[in-house]
Amino acid sequence: MNVQSINEIQRFSFDNTNVRGERVLLNEAYQEIIKRKQYPEPLEILLGEFVAAIALLRDIIKVDGILSLQAKGNGFLSTLMAECDEHQNLRAIAQWDESQETPDAISLKEALKGGYLVITIQPRKGQRYQGIVDVAGDTLAECLEQYFLQSEQLPSRVWLAANGAQCGGLFLQRLPHEQAKQGDEDAWERLSHLASTVKEEELLGIDTELLLHRLYHEEEVRMYDAKAMQFSCSCTRQRTLDAVMSLGSEEVREILIEQGKIKVDCQFCAEEYEFSEAELLALLGDQAKTH
Ligand SMILES: [Zn+2]
């Protein structure tokens, strides 16, 4: 398969060990996200890391619903949010201080200045659960490793990369001892050490089978079915229009007097919806007649 057409996540494990892994590689799904706004280049890269991270998290924390990863801070970056649902639909957005000069490279810690990460698990049925992660490490990968250690007490390693065209990630985790198989006690050390040699070009430039072969050609790797991932936001023009109309006739007319039209950006995907005065007045006229 042509690497540039891959948008998928794939699980793998190692026979006779208690180590499992995930690999994600996204092309179009990532490009669809970053082309929605004029992001400064370093932010496209950080956003790509978040998208790869939420894809990995979603496949690890299996939940029938939506998983989101949000960064909040007081630096150059005010919000960065990535979301993924059980059908591998991805969306993500970042908001930054456009009055500040864009740094050449953005370290998560500096960009958020005293900020934190929130992981939200929102099942279709039942209670929402939130976990807070301090931005202690410099990279998102380090923060996530910390999260898994805190929340699940499972040693985990995460590698993330993005370059404005592709984003990708690799994840390894040692499962609890009761699930450990006999005979390979040092597997975790060996397998995570081998993965730590992974290069950015490999994370972004080769398919999962070849990547795992390069890292683990002497190991018994078992690969599971890959799952396709895509960009998708649940916003629609009609839904946005309904939200505008729910402001009430008076408010809508006031905005029209001030601005001549109403423009709404989806806060999850940056899609812009514009409603003309004629369109809105026609609807308000209809409402006046029917009510
Ligand atoms: Zn949207």
JSON list of N, CA and C and ligand atoms in Angstrom, two decimals, residues 91 233-235 266-271 273, ligand 1:
[
{"chain": "A", "resi": 91, "resn": "ARG", "atom": "N", "xyz": [-11.53, 14.69, 15.06]},
{"chain": "A", "resi": 91, "resn": "ARG", "atom": "CA", "xyz": [-11.57, 16.13, 14.81]},
{"chain": "A", "resi": 91, "resn": "ARG", "atom": "C", "xyz": [-10.65, 16.80, 15.82]},
{"chain": "A", "resi": 233, "resn": "CYS", "atom": "N", "xyz": [-16.57, 15.80, 11.51]},
{"chain": "A", "resi": 233, "resn": "CYS", "atom": "CA", "xyz": [-17.14, 16.59, 12.61]},
{"chain": "A", "resi": 233, "resn": "CYS", "atom": "C", "xyz": [-18.65, 16.46, 12.54]},
{"chain": "A", "resi": 234, "resn": "SER", "atom": "N", "xyz": [-19.29, 16.46, 13.70]},
{"chain": "A", "resi": 234, "resn": "SER", "atom": "CA", "xyz": [-20.74, 16.26, 13.72]},
{"chain": "A", "resi": 234, "resn": "SER", "atom": "C", "xyz": [-21.51, 17.55, 13.42]},
{"chain": "A", "resi": 235, "resn": "CYS", "atom": "N", "xyz": [-20.80, 18.65, 13.15]},
{"chain": "A", "resi": 235, "resn": "CYS", "atom": "CA", "xyz": [-21.52, 19.89, 12.86]},
{"chain": "A", "resi": 235, "resn": "CYS", "atom": "C", "xyz": [-22.11, 19.84, 11.44]},
{"chain": "A", "resi": 266, "resn": "CYS", "atom": "N", "xyz": [-17.40, 26.62, 13.58]},
{"chain": "A", "resi": 266, "resn": "CYS", "atom": "CA", "xyz": [-17.56, 25.48, 14.48]},
{"chain": "A", "resi": 266, "resn": "CYS", "atom": "C", "xyz": [-16.36, 25.44, 15.42]},
{"chain": "A", "resi": 267, "resn": "GLN", "atom": "N", "xyz": [-16.62, 25.36, 16.70]},
{"chain": "A", "resi": 267, "resn": "GLN", "atom": "CA", "xyz": [-15.52, 25.41, 17.66]},
{"chain": "A", "resi": 267, "resn": "GLN", "atom": "C", "xyz": [-14.76, 24.09, 17.76]},
{"chain": "A", "resi": 268, "resn": "PHE", "atom": "N", "xyz": [-15.23, 23.07, 17.03]},
{"chain": "A", "resi": 268, "resn": "PHE", "atom": "CA", "xyz": [-14.53, 21.78, 17.06]},
{"chain": "A", "resi": 268, "resn": "PHE", "atom": "C", "xyz": [-13.74, 21.49, 15.80]},
{"chain": "A", "resi": 269, "resn": "CYS", "atom": "N", "xyz": [-14.13, 22.11, 14.67]},
{"chain": "A", "resi": 269, "resn": "CYS", "atom": "CA", "xyz": [-13.42, 21.77, 13.43]},
{"chain": "A", "resi": 269, "resn": "CYS", "atom": "C", "xyz": [-13.08, 23.00, 12.61]},
{"chain": "A", "resi": 270, "resn": "ALA", "atom": "N", "xyz": [-13.52, 24.19, 13.07]},
{"chain": "A", "resi": 270, "resn": "ALA", "atom": "CA", "xyz": [-13.21, 25.45, 12.39]},
{"chain": "A", "resi": 270, "resn": "ALA", "atom": "C", "xyz": [-13.96, 25.64, 11.08]},
{"chain": "A", "resi": 271, "resn": "GLU", "atom": "N", "xyz": [-14.90, 24.77, 10.77]},
{"chain": "A", "resi": 271, "resn": "GLU", "atom": "CA", "xyz": [-15.73, 24.99, 9.57]},
{"chain": "A", "resi": 271, "resn": "GLU", "atom": "C", "xyz": [-16.47, 26.31, 9.73]},
{"chain": "A", "resi": 273, "resn": "TYR", "atom": "N", "xyz": [-19.54, 28.79, 8.81]},
{"chain": "A", "resi": 273, "resn": "TYR", "atom": "CA", "xyz": [-20.89, 28.83, 8.25]},
{"chain": "A", "resi": 273, "resn": "TYR", "atom": "C", "xyz": [-21.33, 30.28, 8.20]},
{"chain": "B", "resi": 1, "resn": "ZN", "atom": "ZN", "xyz": [-17.49, 21.12, 13.06]}
]
